[in-house]
Short mmCIF file of C-alpha atoms and ligand atoms in Angstrom, two decimals:
data_model
loop_
_atom_site.label_atom_id
_atom_site.label_comp_id
_atom_site.label_asym_id
_atom_site.label_seq_id
_atom_site.Cartn_x
_atom_site.Cartn_y
_atom_site.Cartn_z
CA MET A 65 1.23 -9.58 -25.04
CA ASN A 66 2.53 -6.28 -23.80
CA SER A 67 6.22 -5.39 -24.15
CA ILE A 68 6.68 -2.76 -21.45
CA GLN A 69 9.62 -0.36 -21.46
CA ASN A 70 11.22 2.04 -19.02
CA TYR A 71 10.24 5.70 -19.26
CA ILE A 72 13.30 7.95 -19.01
CA ASN A 73 13.66 11.60 -20.00
CA GLY A 74 10.32 11.61 -21.79
CA GLU A 75 11.01 8.48 -23.87
CA PHE A 76 10.02 4.82 -23.65
CA VAL A 77 13.30 2.85 -23.76
CA SER A 78 14.58 -0.68 -23.18
CA SER A 79 17.01 -1.38 -20.36
CA LYS A 80 20.68 -0.91 -21.23
CA ASN A 81 21.34 -4.65 -20.96
CA ASP A 82 18.27 -5.49 -23.12
CA GLU A 83 17.25 -8.21 -20.65
CA CYS A 84 13.60 -8.83 -19.79
CA ILE A 85 11.47 -10.30 -16.99
CA ASP A 86 8.21 -12.12 -17.72
CA ASN A 87 4.99 -10.89 -16.11
CA PHE A 88 2.03 -13.23 -15.45
CA ASN A 89 -1.68 -13.05 -14.80
CA PRO A 90 -1.76 -14.89 -11.46
CA ALA A 91 -5.36 -16.07 -11.93
CA THR A 92 -4.52 -18.06 -15.07
CA ASN A 93 -0.73 -18.29 -14.89
CA GLU A 94 -0.60 -16.89 -18.45
CA LYS A 95 2.28 -14.67 -19.52
CA ILE A 96 0.85 -11.21 -20.20
CA ALA A 97 3.85 -8.90 -20.50
CA THR A 98 7.58 -8.51 -20.35
CA ILE A 99 9.37 -5.73 -18.50
CA PRO A 100 12.98 -4.54 -18.69
CA ARG A 101 15.36 -6.09 -16.18
CA SER A 102 16.94 -2.75 -15.38
CA SER A 103 20.22 -2.17 -13.61
CA SER A 104 22.24 0.67 -12.09
CA GLN A 105 22.97 2.01 -15.61
CA ASP A 106 19.27 2.68 -16.19
CA ILE A 107 18.97 4.32 -12.77
CA GLN A 108 21.95 6.51 -13.70
CA ASN A 109 20.20 7.58 -16.93
CA ALA A 110 17.08 8.46 -14.94
CA VAL A 111 19.17 10.46 -12.43
CA ASP A 112 20.80 12.34 -15.35
CA ALA A 113 17.32 13.12 -16.72
CA CYS A 114 16.17 14.42 -13.32
CA ASN A 115 19.28 16.57 -13.02
CA LEU A 116 18.54 18.22 -16.37
CA SER A 117 14.94 19.04 -15.49
CA LYS A 118 14.86 19.63 -11.74
CA SER A 119 15.76 23.30 -11.79
CA SER A 120 12.97 24.34 -14.19
CA TRP A 121 10.37 22.06 -12.53
CA SER A 122 11.18 23.36 -9.06
CA LYS A 123 10.82 26.96 -10.28
CA LEU A 124 7.17 26.49 -11.30
CA SER A 125 4.67 27.72 -8.73
CA ILE A 126 2.73 25.19 -6.68
CA THR A 127 -0.40 26.29 -8.55
CA GLU A 128 1.22 25.49 -11.89
CA ARG A 129 2.37 22.08 -10.68
CA ALA A 130 -1.08 21.38 -9.16
CA GLU A 131 -2.58 22.00 -12.62
CA TRP A 132 -0.43 19.15 -13.94
CA LEU A 133 -1.82 16.87 -11.23
CA ASP A 134 -5.39 17.78 -12.22
CA LYS A 135 -4.61 17.04 -15.87
CA ILE A 136 -3.19 13.64 -14.91
CA ALA A 137 -6.30 12.91 -12.81
CA ASP A 138 -8.59 13.84 -15.72
CA GLU A 139 -6.69 11.61 -18.11
CA LEU A 140 -6.63 8.68 -15.64
CA GLU A 141 -10.36 9.12 -15.15
CA LYS A 142 -10.92 8.79 -18.90
CA ARG A 143 -9.08 5.45 -18.71
CA PHE A 144 -10.89 4.35 -15.52
CA GLU A 145 -12.33 1.13 -16.93
CA GLU A 146 -9.06 0.20 -18.61
CA ILE A 147 -7.14 0.76 -15.35
CA SER A 148 -9.64 -1.39 -13.45
CA LYS A 149 -9.36 -4.24 -15.92
CA LEU A 150 -5.56 -4.10 -16.19
CA GLU A 151 -5.18 -4.01 -12.41
CA SER A 152 -7.42 -7.06 -12.09
CA ILE A 153 -5.52 -8.99 -14.73
CA ASP A 154 -2.12 -8.08 -13.30
CA THR A 155 -2.92 -8.76 -9.63
CA GLY A 156 -5.77 -11.31 -9.73
CA LYS A 157 -8.03 -9.07 -7.65
CA PRO A 158 -11.80 -8.84 -8.26
CA ILE A 159 -12.80 -6.22 -10.84
CA SER A 160 -15.27 -4.65 -8.38
CA LEU A 161 -12.36 -3.95 -6.03
CA SER A 162 -10.16 -2.60 -8.84
CA ARG A 163 -12.92 -0.17 -9.74
CA ASN A 164 -14.02 0.89 -6.26
CA VAL A 165 -10.62 1.05 -4.66
CA ASP A 166 -7.67 1.01 -7.09
CA ALA A 167 -8.93 3.07 -10.02
CA THR A 168 -11.03 5.42 -7.90
CA ARG A 169 -8.26 6.19 -5.43
CA SER A 170 -5.62 6.64 -8.13
CA VAL A 171 -7.68 9.46 -9.65
CA ASN A 172 -8.55 10.88 -6.22
CA ASN A 173 -4.94 10.92 -5.05
CA PHE A 174 -3.95 13.33 -7.85
CA ARG A 175 -6.98 15.60 -7.30
CA PHE A 176 -6.60 15.55 -3.52
CA PHE A 177 -2.92 16.53 -3.49
CA ALA A 178 -3.49 19.19 -6.16
CA ASP A 179 -6.14 20.86 -3.97
CA LEU A 180 -4.22 20.43 -0.75
CA ALA A 181 -1.02 21.94 -2.14
CA ARG A 182 -2.88 24.86 -3.77
CA ASN A 183 -4.46 25.73 -0.45
CA MET A 184 -1.39 25.13 1.70
CA GLU A 185 -0.40 28.17 3.74
CA ASN A 186 3.16 28.59 4.81
CA LYS A 187 3.44 28.81 8.59
CA LYS A 188 4.64 32.02 10.25
CA PHE A 189 5.77 32.45 13.86
CA GLU A 190 5.94 36.03 15.06
CA MET A 191 8.35 37.16 17.78
CA LYS A 192 8.44 40.56 19.50
CA ASP A 193 11.25 41.74 17.24
CA ALA A 194 11.25 39.37 14.28
CA ILE A 195 9.19 37.05 12.10
CA ASN A 196 9.87 33.42 11.16
CA ASN A 197 8.60 32.31 7.77
CA ILE A 198 8.66 28.60 7.03
CA VAL A 199 8.96 27.64 3.40
CA ASN A 200 8.62 24.22 1.78
CA LYS A 201 11.38 23.68 -0.77
CA PRO A 202 11.71 20.67 -3.10
CA VAL A 203 13.97 17.92 -1.80
CA GLY A 204 15.45 17.14 -5.24
CA ILE A 205 15.18 13.64 -6.70
CA ALA A 206 12.62 11.33 -5.12
CA GLY A 207 12.94 7.53 -5.39
CA LEU A 208 9.53 5.86 -5.06
CA ILE A 209 9.31 2.10 -4.52
CA THR A 210 5.93 0.38 -4.48
CA PRO A 211 4.55 -3.15 -3.92
CA TRP A 212 2.14 -5.38 -5.79
CA ASN A 213 -0.99 -5.33 -3.68
CA LEU A 214 -2.37 -1.90 -4.69
CA PRO A 215 -0.13 -1.00 -7.64
CA LEU A 216 -1.39 2.30 -9.11
CA TYR A 217 -3.16 3.35 -5.90
CA LEU A 218 0.09 3.31 -3.91
CA LEU A 219 2.19 4.72 -6.73
CA SER A 220 -0.16 7.69 -7.19
CA TRP A 221 -0.16 8.22 -3.39
CA LYS A 222 3.57 8.99 -3.70
CA VAL A 223 3.85 10.48 -7.22
CA ALA A 224 1.21 13.18 -6.63
CA PRO A 225 2.72 14.83 -3.51
CA ALA A 226 6.29 14.34 -4.78
CA LEU A 227 5.50 16.13 -8.06
CA VAL A 228 3.45 18.95 -6.60
CA MET A 229 6.19 19.81 -4.10
CA GLY A 230 8.63 20.29 -7.00
CA ASN A 231 10.66 17.09 -6.98
CA CYS A 232 11.70 14.99 -9.96
CA ILE A 233 10.80 11.34 -9.67
CA ILE A 234 12.28 7.93 -10.32
CA ALA A 235 9.58 5.34 -9.64
CA LYS A 236 10.14 1.59 -9.34
CA PRO A 237 6.94 -0.46 -9.24
CA SER A 238 6.84 -4.09 -8.18
CA GLU A 239 8.17 -6.42 -10.87
CA LEU A 240 5.01 -8.51 -10.29
CA THR A 241 2.58 -5.70 -11.21
CA PRO A 242 4.13 -3.25 -13.71
CA ILE A 243 1.18 -2.64 -16.03
CA THR A 244 -0.70 0.30 -14.53
CA ALA A 245 2.55 2.10 -13.67
CA ASN A 246 3.27 1.91 -17.39
CA LEU A 247 -0.21 3.29 -18.06
CA LEU A 248 0.62 6.24 -15.80
CA ALA A 249 3.80 6.84 -17.83
CA GLU A 250 1.68 6.76 -21.03
CA VAL A 251 -0.69 9.34 -19.54
CA ILE A 252 2.18 11.59 -18.47
CA HIS A 253 3.80 11.23 -21.90
CA LYS A 254 0.57 12.09 -23.71
CA LEU A 255 0.05 15.17 -21.56
CA GLY A 256 3.61 16.35 -22.25
CA LEU A 257 4.83 16.76 -18.68
CA PRO A 258 8.34 18.30 -19.01
CA LYS A 259 10.88 15.60 -19.90
CA GLY A 260 12.80 14.04 -17.04
CA VAL A 261 10.37 15.09 -14.30
CA PHE A 262 8.77 11.64 -14.08
CA ASN A 263 10.86 8.55 -14.81
CA LEU A 264 9.80 4.94 -14.43
CA ILE A 265 12.25 2.06 -14.11
CA HIS A 266 11.19 -1.59 -14.07
CA GLY A 267 13.12 -4.53 -12.70
CA TYR A 268 13.98 -6.65 -9.70
CA GLY A 269 14.12 -5.10 -6.25
CA ASN A 270 17.57 -6.37 -5.36
CA GLU A 271 18.95 -5.04 -8.65
CA CYS A 272 17.44 -1.76 -9.82
CA GLY A 273 15.56 -1.16 -6.53
CA GLN A 274 18.80 -1.44 -4.61
CA ALA A 275 20.60 0.76 -7.18
CA LEU A 276 17.90 3.40 -6.70
CA VAL A 277 18.17 3.39 -2.91
CA SER A 278 21.97 3.52 -2.93
CA HIS A 279 22.40 6.22 -5.62
CA PRO A 280 24.04 9.20 -3.90
CA GLU A 281 22.14 11.81 -5.93
CA ILE A 282 18.69 10.49 -5.00
CA ASN A 283 17.74 12.55 -1.95
CA LEU A 284 14.58 10.86 -0.73
CA ILE A 285 13.18 7.33 -0.63
CA SER A 286 9.52 6.56 -0.10
CA PHE A 287 9.10 2.79 0.22
CA THR A 288 6.03 0.59 0.69
CA GLY A 289 6.61 -3.15 0.94
CA GLY A 290 7.74 -5.94 3.23
CA THR A 291 9.44 -5.35 6.58
CA LYS A 292 12.48 -7.41 5.57
CA THR A 293 13.02 -5.25 2.49
CA GLY A 294 12.33 -2.11 4.53
CA LYS A 295 15.28 -3.02 6.78
CA ILE A 296 17.60 -3.29 3.76
CA VAL A 297 16.32 0.04 2.41
CA ALA A 298 16.85 1.74 5.78
CA LYS A 299 20.32 0.25 6.17
CA THR A 300 21.36 1.52 2.76
CA ALA A 301 19.73 4.95 2.85
CA ALA A 302 20.20 6.03 6.48
CA PRO A 303 24.02 6.43 6.42
CA MET A 304 23.59 8.67 3.36
CA PHE A 305 21.14 10.87 5.36
CA LYS A 306 18.40 10.51 2.78
CA LYS A 307 14.88 11.36 3.81
CA ILE A 308 13.14 8.00 4.26
CA SER A 309 9.55 6.94 4.72
CA LEU A 310 8.84 3.23 5.24
CA GLU A 311 5.33 1.76 5.05
CA LEU A 312 5.80 -1.90 5.96
CA GLY A 313 3.81 -4.95 7.00
CA GLY A 314 1.30 -5.53 9.77
CA LYS A 315 -0.37 -8.17 11.92
CA ASN A 316 -3.38 -6.14 12.83
CA ALA A 317 -5.80 -6.98 15.61
CA THR A 318 -9.58 -6.84 15.22
CA ILE A 319 -10.93 -6.45 18.77
CA ILE A 320 -14.55 -7.42 19.28
CA LEU A 321 -15.99 -6.38 22.64
CA LYS A 322 -18.93 -8.13 24.26
CA ASP A 323 -21.36 -5.32 23.38
CA ALA A 324 -20.42 -5.24 19.66
CA ASP A 325 -23.37 -5.07 17.30
CA LEU A 326 -22.36 -8.15 15.34
CA ASN A 327 -25.33 -8.23 12.99
CA SER A 328 -24.63 -4.69 11.80
CA HIS A 329 -20.87 -5.10 11.55
CA ILE A 330 -20.23 -8.66 10.43
CA ASP A 331 -19.90 -7.74 6.74
CA ASN A 332 -17.32 -5.10 7.59
CA ILE A 333 -15.40 -7.49 9.85
CA VAL A 334 -15.31 -10.06 7.04
CA ARG A 335 -14.19 -7.33 4.63
CA SER A 336 -11.42 -6.26 7.04
CA SER A 337 -10.19 -9.86 7.13
CA PHE A 338 -10.29 -10.80 3.46
CA LEU A 339 -10.27 -7.69 1.26
CA ASN A 340 -7.94 -8.26 -1.69
CA GLN A 341 -7.55 -11.88 -0.50
CA GLY A 342 -6.09 -10.54 2.76
CA GLN A 343 -3.28 -8.85 0.83
CA VAL A 344 -3.73 -5.38 2.30
CA CYS A 345 -1.25 -4.30 4.95
CA LEU A 346 -4.24 -3.03 7.02
CA CYS A 347 -6.24 -6.28 7.00
CA GLY A 348 -7.12 -7.61 10.45
CA SER A 349 -5.52 -11.03 10.58
CA ARG A 350 -5.92 -11.65 14.35
CA ILE A 351 -9.49 -11.47 15.58
CA LEU A 352 -9.77 -11.12 19.37
CA VAL A 353 -13.29 -11.88 20.61
CA HIS A 354 -14.77 -11.51 24.10
CA GLU A 355 -15.40 -15.00 25.44
CA SER A 356 -19.09 -14.30 26.17
CA ILE A 357 -19.84 -13.89 22.44
CA TYR A 358 -17.12 -16.19 21.07
CA SER A 359 -19.43 -19.01 19.91
CA SER A 360 -22.05 -16.75 18.38
CA PHE A 361 -19.32 -14.75 16.62
CA LEU A 362 -17.71 -17.89 15.19
CA GLU A 363 -21.01 -19.08 13.81
CA LEU A 364 -21.89 -15.76 12.19
CA PHE A 365 -18.38 -15.17 10.85
CA LYS A 366 -18.08 -18.66 9.37
CA GLN A 367 -21.49 -18.40 7.75
CA SER A 368 -20.61 -15.07 6.18
CA VAL A 369 -17.15 -16.21 5.00
CA SER A 370 -18.52 -19.41 3.50
CA SER A 371 -20.88 -17.42 1.29
CA MET A 372 -18.04 -15.46 -0.37
CA LYS A 373 -17.78 -16.01 -4.11
CA ILE A 374 -14.27 -17.00 -5.18
CA GLY A 375 -13.19 -17.25 -8.82
CA ASP A 376 -12.86 -15.27 -12.05
CA PRO A 377 -11.46 -11.84 -11.12
CA LEU A 378 -13.23 -10.26 -14.09
CA ASP A 379 -16.67 -11.52 -13.01
CA GLU A 380 -18.65 -8.65 -11.45
CA ASN A 381 -19.90 -10.89 -8.63
CA THR A 382 -16.53 -12.26 -7.55
CA GLN A 383 -15.51 -11.32 -4.02
CA LEU A 384 -12.22 -13.21 -3.78
CA GLY A 385 -9.80 -13.42 -6.69
CA SER A 386 -6.39 -15.05 -6.86
CA LEU A 387 -3.34 -14.31 -4.74
CA ILE A 388 -0.45 -12.49 -6.37
CA SER A 389 1.47 -15.65 -7.39
CA ASN A 390 1.71 -19.37 -6.82
CA GLU A 391 4.94 -18.72 -4.95
CA HIS A 392 3.09 -16.47 -2.50
CA LEU A 393 0.28 -19.04 -2.28
CA GLU A 394 2.81 -21.62 -1.18
CA LYS A 395 3.97 -19.30 1.60
CA VAL A 396 0.36 -18.84 2.73
CA ASP A 397 -0.32 -22.59 2.57
CA ASN A 398 2.83 -23.29 4.59
CA TYR A 399 1.50 -21.02 7.34
CA VAL A 400 -1.76 -22.99 7.38
CA LYS A 401 0.26 -26.22 7.72
CA LEU A 402 2.28 -24.58 10.49
CA ALA A 403 -0.95 -23.60 12.26
CA ILE A 404 -1.94 -27.25 12.39
CA GLU A 405 1.49 -28.21 13.78
CA GLU A 406 1.08 -25.45 16.37
CA GLY A 407 -2.20 -26.97 17.57
CA GLY A 408 -4.66 -24.88 15.55
CA GLU A 409 -7.92 -26.13 14.09
CA ILE A 410 -9.06 -25.10 10.62
CA LEU A 411 -12.62 -23.95 11.08
CA TYR A 412 -13.04 -23.08 7.41
CA GLY A 413 -10.94 -23.16 4.22
CA GLY A 414 -7.28 -24.10 4.27
CA GLN A 415 -7.21 -25.40 0.68
CA ARG A 416 -6.92 -24.38 -2.93
CA PRO A 417 -10.36 -24.43 -4.55
CA ASN A 418 -10.78 -27.00 -7.31
CA PHE A 419 -11.29 -25.26 -10.64
CA ASN A 420 -11.58 -27.24 -13.89
CA ASN A 421 -11.34 -24.21 -16.16
CA ASN A 422 -8.79 -21.50 -17.14
CA PHE A 423 -8.23 -20.89 -13.46
CA ALA A 424 -6.97 -24.39 -12.61
CA GLU A 425 -3.38 -23.12 -12.53
CA GLY A 426 -4.27 -19.85 -10.80
CA ALA A 427 -3.11 -18.82 -7.33
CA PHE A 428 -6.50 -19.18 -5.64
CA TYR A 429 -6.84 -20.00 -1.95
CA GLU A 430 -9.97 -20.37 0.15
CA PRO A 431 -10.66 -17.83 2.86
CA THR A 432 -9.32 -19.57 5.93
CA ILE A 433 -10.36 -19.36 9.58
CA ILE A 434 -8.10 -20.87 12.25
CA VAL A 435 -9.04 -21.25 15.91
CA GLY A 436 -7.41 -22.73 19.00
CA LEU A 437 -3.94 -21.23 18.56
CA ASP A 438 -1.87 -19.64 21.29
CA TYR A 439 -1.77 -15.90 20.56
CA LYS A 440 2.02 -16.12 20.80
CA SER A 441 2.27 -18.83 18.11
CA ARG A 442 4.16 -18.04 14.91
CA THR A 443 0.96 -18.25 12.85
CA ALA A 444 -0.66 -15.65 15.10
CA THR A 445 2.29 -13.25 15.20
CA GLU A 446 3.99 -13.39 11.77
CA GLU A 447 2.58 -11.56 8.77
CA ILE A 448 0.99 -14.04 6.35
CA PHE A 449 -0.42 -11.47 3.91
CA GLY A 450 -3.09 -13.79 2.59
CA PRO A 451 -6.70 -14.90 3.22
CA VAL A 452 -5.99 -16.38 6.65
CA VAL A 453 -7.23 -15.19 10.04
CA THR A 454 -6.68 -16.60 13.50
CA ILE A 455 -9.36 -16.12 16.16
CA HIS A 456 -8.57 -15.81 19.87
CA LYS A 457 -10.68 -15.42 23.02
CA PHE A 458 -10.19 -12.83 25.73
CA ASN A 459 -11.90 -12.09 29.00
CA GLU A 460 -10.66 -8.78 30.43
CA ILE A 461 -10.16 -5.74 28.19
CA GLU A 462 -6.58 -5.42 29.48
CA GLU A 463 -5.95 -8.92 28.15
CA ALA A 464 -7.18 -7.92 24.67
CA ILE A 465 -4.88 -4.88 24.71
CA GLN A 466 -1.94 -7.01 25.81
CA ILE A 467 -2.58 -9.59 23.05
CA ALA A 468 -3.04 -6.85 20.45
CA ASN A 469 0.30 -5.28 21.43
CA SER A 470 2.17 -8.58 21.60
CA THR A 471 3.58 -8.71 18.05
CA ASN A 472 6.52 -6.88 16.52
CA TYR A 473 4.16 -5.01 14.22
CA GLY A 474 2.19 -1.84 14.94
CA LEU A 475 0.35 -0.72 11.84
CA ALA A 476 -3.39 -0.68 12.53
CA ALA A 477 -6.24 -2.13 14.59
CA SER A 478 -10.02 -2.05 14.67
CA ILE A 479 -12.32 -2.08 17.70
CA TRP A 480 -15.99 -3.07 17.57
CA THR A 481 -18.19 -1.87 20.44
CA GLN A 482 -21.32 0.18 21.13
CA ASP A 483 -19.38 2.19 23.71
CA ALA A 484 -17.43 4.76 21.69
CA THR A 485 -15.76 6.22 24.82
CA LEU A 486 -14.45 2.83 25.87
CA GLY A 487 -13.37 2.20 22.25
CA GLY A 488 -11.41 5.47 22.29
CA ASP A 489 -9.73 4.59 25.61
CA ILE A 490 -8.66 1.20 24.27
CA ALA A 491 -7.45 2.76 21.01
CA GLU A 492 -5.02 5.03 22.86
CA LYS A 493 -3.49 2.01 24.59
CA LEU A 494 -2.73 0.22 21.32
CA ASP A 495 0.78 0.49 19.90
CA THR A 496 -0.32 1.18 16.34
CA GLY A 497 -0.29 4.12 13.95
CA MET A 498 -4.00 3.82 13.15
CA VAL A 499 -7.15 2.55 14.87
CA TRP A 500 -10.68 2.31 13.48
CA ILE A 501 -13.71 2.09 15.80
CA ASN A 502 -16.78 0.39 14.28
CA CYS A 503 -15.35 0.75 10.81
CA TRP A 504 -12.30 -0.30 8.82
CA LEU A 505 -10.32 1.28 5.99
CA HIS A 506 -12.52 4.34 6.24
CA ARG A 507 -10.01 6.76 4.73
CA ASP A 508 -9.77 10.52 4.95
CA LEU A 509 -6.75 11.42 2.82
CA ARG A 510 -5.80 14.30 5.16
CA VAL A 511 -4.92 12.05 8.12
CA PRO A 512 -1.48 10.59 8.93
CA PHE A 513 -0.94 7.10 7.54
CA GLY A 514 1.82 4.81 8.84
CA GLY A 515 2.85 2.46 11.60
CA VAL A 516 5.13 1.96 14.58
CA LYS A 517 7.57 -0.83 15.52
CA ASN A 518 8.31 -3.12 12.55
CA SER A 519 5.46 -1.59 10.55
CA GLY A 520 7.49 1.37 9.48
CA LEU A 521 8.90 4.79 9.94
CA GLY A 522 7.30 8.17 9.33
CA ARG A 523 3.85 9.18 8.16
CA GLU A 524 2.42 9.95 4.76
CA GLY A 525 -1.01 11.44 3.96
CA GLY A 526 -2.28 15.01 3.67
CA LEU A 527 0.15 17.66 4.90
CA TYR A 528 2.39 14.91 6.31
CA SER A 529 3.11 13.89 2.71
CA LEU A 530 3.62 17.47 1.54
CA ASN A 531 6.12 18.01 4.38
CA PHE A 532 7.87 14.70 3.74
CA PHE A 533 8.27 15.49 0.05
CA SER A 534 9.80 18.89 0.84
CA GLU A 535 12.58 20.45 2.89
CA LEU A 536 11.32 22.87 5.50
CA GLN A 537 13.39 26.03 5.70
CA ASN A 538 12.91 28.65 8.40
CA ILE A 539 13.69 32.25 7.45
CA CYS A 540 13.90 34.55 10.46
CA THR A 541 13.78 38.29 9.58
CA MET A 542 14.45 41.00 12.16
CA ASN A 543 11.83 43.76 12.26
CA ASP A 544 12.92 47.23 11.08
O1 LIG B 207 7.63 -7.17 -1.01
P1 LIG B 207 9.00 -6.49 -1.26
P2 LIG B 207 7.10 -8.43 -1.75
C1 LIG B 207 4.74 -7.57 2.62
C2 LIG B 207 4.03 -8.90 2.74
C3 LIG B 207 4.60 -9.69 1.61
C4 LIG B 207 6.04 -9.27 1.72
C5 LIG B 207 6.82 -9.55 0.52
O2 LIG B 207 4.37 -9.49 3.94
O3 LIG B 207 4.46 -11.07 1.78
O4 LIG B 207 5.93 -7.86 1.95
O5 LIG B 207 6.20 -8.99 -0.63
C6 LIG B 207 11.21 -3.69 -4.11
N1 LIG B 207 15.93 -2.50 -2.53
N2 LIG B 207 4.04 -6.56 1.88
O6 LIG B 207 8.07 -9.50 -2.06
O7 LIG B 207 9.99 -7.51 -1.73
C7 LIG B 207 10.36 -4.66 -4.92
O8 LIG B 207 10.89 -4.84 -6.22
C8 LIG B 207 14.96 -1.72 -3.03
C9 LIG B 207 3.45 -5.48 2.64
O9 LIG B 207 6.42 -7.86 -2.93
O10 LIG B 207 9.28 -5.71 -0.04
C10 LIG B 207 9.01 -3.97 -4.88
O11 LIG B 207 8.97 -2.92 -5.83
N3 LIG B 207 13.76 -2.18 -3.41
C11 LIG B 207 3.15 -4.31 1.81
C12 LIG B 207 8.98 -3.39 -3.47
O12 LIG B 207 10.34 -3.30 -3.06
C13 LIG B 207 13.52 -3.49 -3.26
C14 LIG B 207 2.59 -4.63 0.49
C15 LIG B 207 8.20 -4.23 -2.45
O13 LIG B 207 8.69 -5.57 -2.52
C16 LIG B 207 14.49 -4.35 -2.72
C17 LIG B 207 3.28 -5.72 -0.18
C18 LIG B 207 15.74 -3.81 -2.35
N4 LIG B 207 16.73 -4.54 -1.84
C19 LIG B 207 3.94 -6.64 0.55
N5 LIG B 207 13.98 -5.59 -2.69
C20 LIG B 207 2.35 -3.20 2.48
N6 LIG B 207 2.70 -2.78 3.70
O14 LIG B 207 1.44 -2.65 1.87
C21 LIG B 207 12.71 -5.52 -3.18
N7 LIG B 207 12.44 -4.24 -3.54
#
């Protein structure tokens, strides 16, 4: 069992109050680690550490800081297999996913932001009699709060741009998935990054997370998590005029037009519904299908979903692992019960699989397909964040757009059609931050990532991240 500590000012330390929180493998319900139950005192120590180091870190050139990012990427890459395994054990996700998505992207995030920052050119605007030079200055201390679904992937997505732009960091990973954040601290420690530049604090969100957001000397908050928590974060940080970025939940529509090439795309549509057991904010949980192909789609989709292998997350062939916890499973199961009360029919799944092995106590849930629900029902409009999709029919394209836009969320959508022009026209009418046409989660790290409405505020990704993690200053100089 792993006894994880905070990482403050270049040292691994317990929380001031010496209290701990247990951490479990959700696939077996076994205790695998303890983490400090940190409080505002630990956040204060991390702020003090940042204050000691921020001047020297901010004075390094971008090229020098980018070299640190490359070193971190190299070291993470050496531990690729370990990261994949730890992420699987801590989250319950299939090892193939941990390798292809979590571990791969964590390394890529550091390399990508190192290259991007090195090649960033400061903008200049010339006037007849003067020149404006825009410079990116560090913001100061960045508070980074991350969720449990993609632990190191999302943490590295924030740590890399925050560091390269010259900020000092206090990171707070989810209390449910602390292990790979600790591995990142080990890597940073081994490499000898200047003390106090990167600090990691573990604990509950409403305790140390809240203390982080409300600390007056922390200048920026980048948060990924639930919409309800995002509201609390915004309410606390906005009156203090902190820079805030909020990546929140979604209830994304998958729109399947009558000319969609189902045979070619069905695997991708299934993937968009159930990747990571549906615990990706971008998963399409409402599938809108043109009525002329509704029956054939249902048949193909059900057949494909029923062949998915669910079980041991460390088995190479597993496609669906466990959910993050039994508590979350209960929330998911309650939505399935609600769907029945709301008049829905379970076409597939809707149960815990029966395992008579180590996984009997694990948080496994069958991939679940629900049909026959009103698109305005609670099941079809509230974020479930699990392996559950609802399927709805439409006739006119305008109707599909109206259904897609009918929730409070606006993160992402996907459109499946052989008519790319029509797909593009529909995409522009959707109230979401991102739309994929004939693909899903096809990521170019340069593009803006984020949502509208209750799905968040601001954009991260590429230069959007570099600008968010810096203060833009305009210097206007009169010509001689
Ligand atoms: O998220 P939380 P949870 C959604 C999804 C899920 C729901 C709840 O709907 O069911 O969120 O998941 C920290 N001040 N997403 O409970 O609570 C917390 O410790 C500061 C979508 O994990 O929002 C953790 O580090 N911080 C999402 C982080 O916030 C606080 C991915 C996220 O936890 C805090 C995951 C507070 N008051 C869940 N309270 C996505 N969009 O990717 C909690 N935290």
